[in-house]
């Protein structure tokens, strides 16, 4: 959230929000937040935990986001893209770009692999042992190339969790 560094008053979309952890972190800072997720059950938990007036949750498919073009200052997706086949992942990112204002912020957080060979081997096999069947394709794919193709300029990136995760912050090209 600090990495996002959004302006005060920003309208933020948290895609595939799950139980809303990230949405709450943004809400705590005073932003206007909407979290969407396909799963009603996840959102039931999110709604139960919600103690903020500036966050709300909606059941929605991220491949068809029910908001108009250029509605959000910031759109983000945390640890969800690796769970999707490439065609869906691409559609979700396209939708993310569509609903974000020109020059708006796009944040993607997901798995990565450390640079060193042993670390890569260990992390890959460990994560593969519990993650969805789409993880191997996701982790071998070029997420940076995909987001650039969709009109996002990568502004900043940061490896986290000893290289097993990455935060990518981009700008929607004007
Ligand atoms: C691993 S959870 C991540 C939750 C949350 N972002 C976090 O970091 O704690 C992945 C979430 O993606 C949601 N999801 C998967 N496909 C989706 C889609 N097409 N549209 C909206 N949500 C989706 C799932 O329901 C699930 O809640």
Coordinates of C-alpha atoms and ligand atoms in Angstrom, one line a residue, residues 14-19 21 36-39 42 60-63 78-80 82-84 88 92, ligand 1:
X14 CA -9.0 -4.0 -5.4
X15 CA -9.6 -6.8 -7.9
X16 CA -10.1 -10.3 -6.5
X17 CA -10.1 -8.8 -3.1
X18 CA -10.9 -12.1 -1.3
X19 CA -11.5 -11.4 2.4
X21 CA -7.2 -7.6 3.7
X36 CA -14.6 -7.0 -6.1
X37 CA -14.5 -10.8 -6.1
X38 CA -16.2 -13.7 -7.8
X39 CA -16.8 -15.5 -4.5
X42 CA -15.0 -14.6 0.5
X60 CA -18.2 -9.2 -9.7
X61 CA -16.2 -11.0 -12.4
X62 CA -12.8 -9.3 -13.0
X63 CA -13.1 -10.2 -16.7
X78 CA -2.9 -9.0 -5.2
X79 CA -2.0 -12.7 -5.5
X80 CA -4.8 -13.6 -7.9
X82 CA -1.3 -16.8 -10.9
X83 CA -4.6 -18.6 -10.3
X84 CA -5.9 -17.9 -13.8
X88 CA -8.5 -14.9 -18.3
X92 CA -8.6 -9.2 -16.2
Ligands
LIG1 C1 -5.6 -16.1 -3.6 S1 -7.1 -15.1 -3.4 C2 -6.4 -13.5 -3.2 C3 -7.2 -12.7 -2.3 C4 -6.6 -11.3 -1.9 N1 -6.3 -10.5 -3.1 C5 -5.4 -11.4 -1.0 O1 -4.3 -11.1 -1.5 O2 -5.6 -11.8 0.1 C6 -7.7 -15.1 -5.1 C7 -9.1 -14.5 -5.2 O3 -9.3 -14.3 -6.6 C8 -10.7 -14.4 -6.7 N2 -11.0 -14.6 -8.2 C9 -10.6 -15.5 -9.0 N3 -11.0 -15.3 -10.3 C10 -11.7 -14.1 -10.2 C11 -12.4 -13.4 -11.2 N4 -12.5 -13.7 -12.5 N5 -13.0 -12.2 -10.8 C12 -13.0 -11.8 -9.5 N6 -12.3 -12.5 -8.5 C13 -11.7 -13.6 -8.9 C14 -11.1 -15.7 -5.9 O4 -12.4 -15.7 -5.6 C15 -10.2 -15.4 -4.7 O5 -10.9 -14.7 -3.7

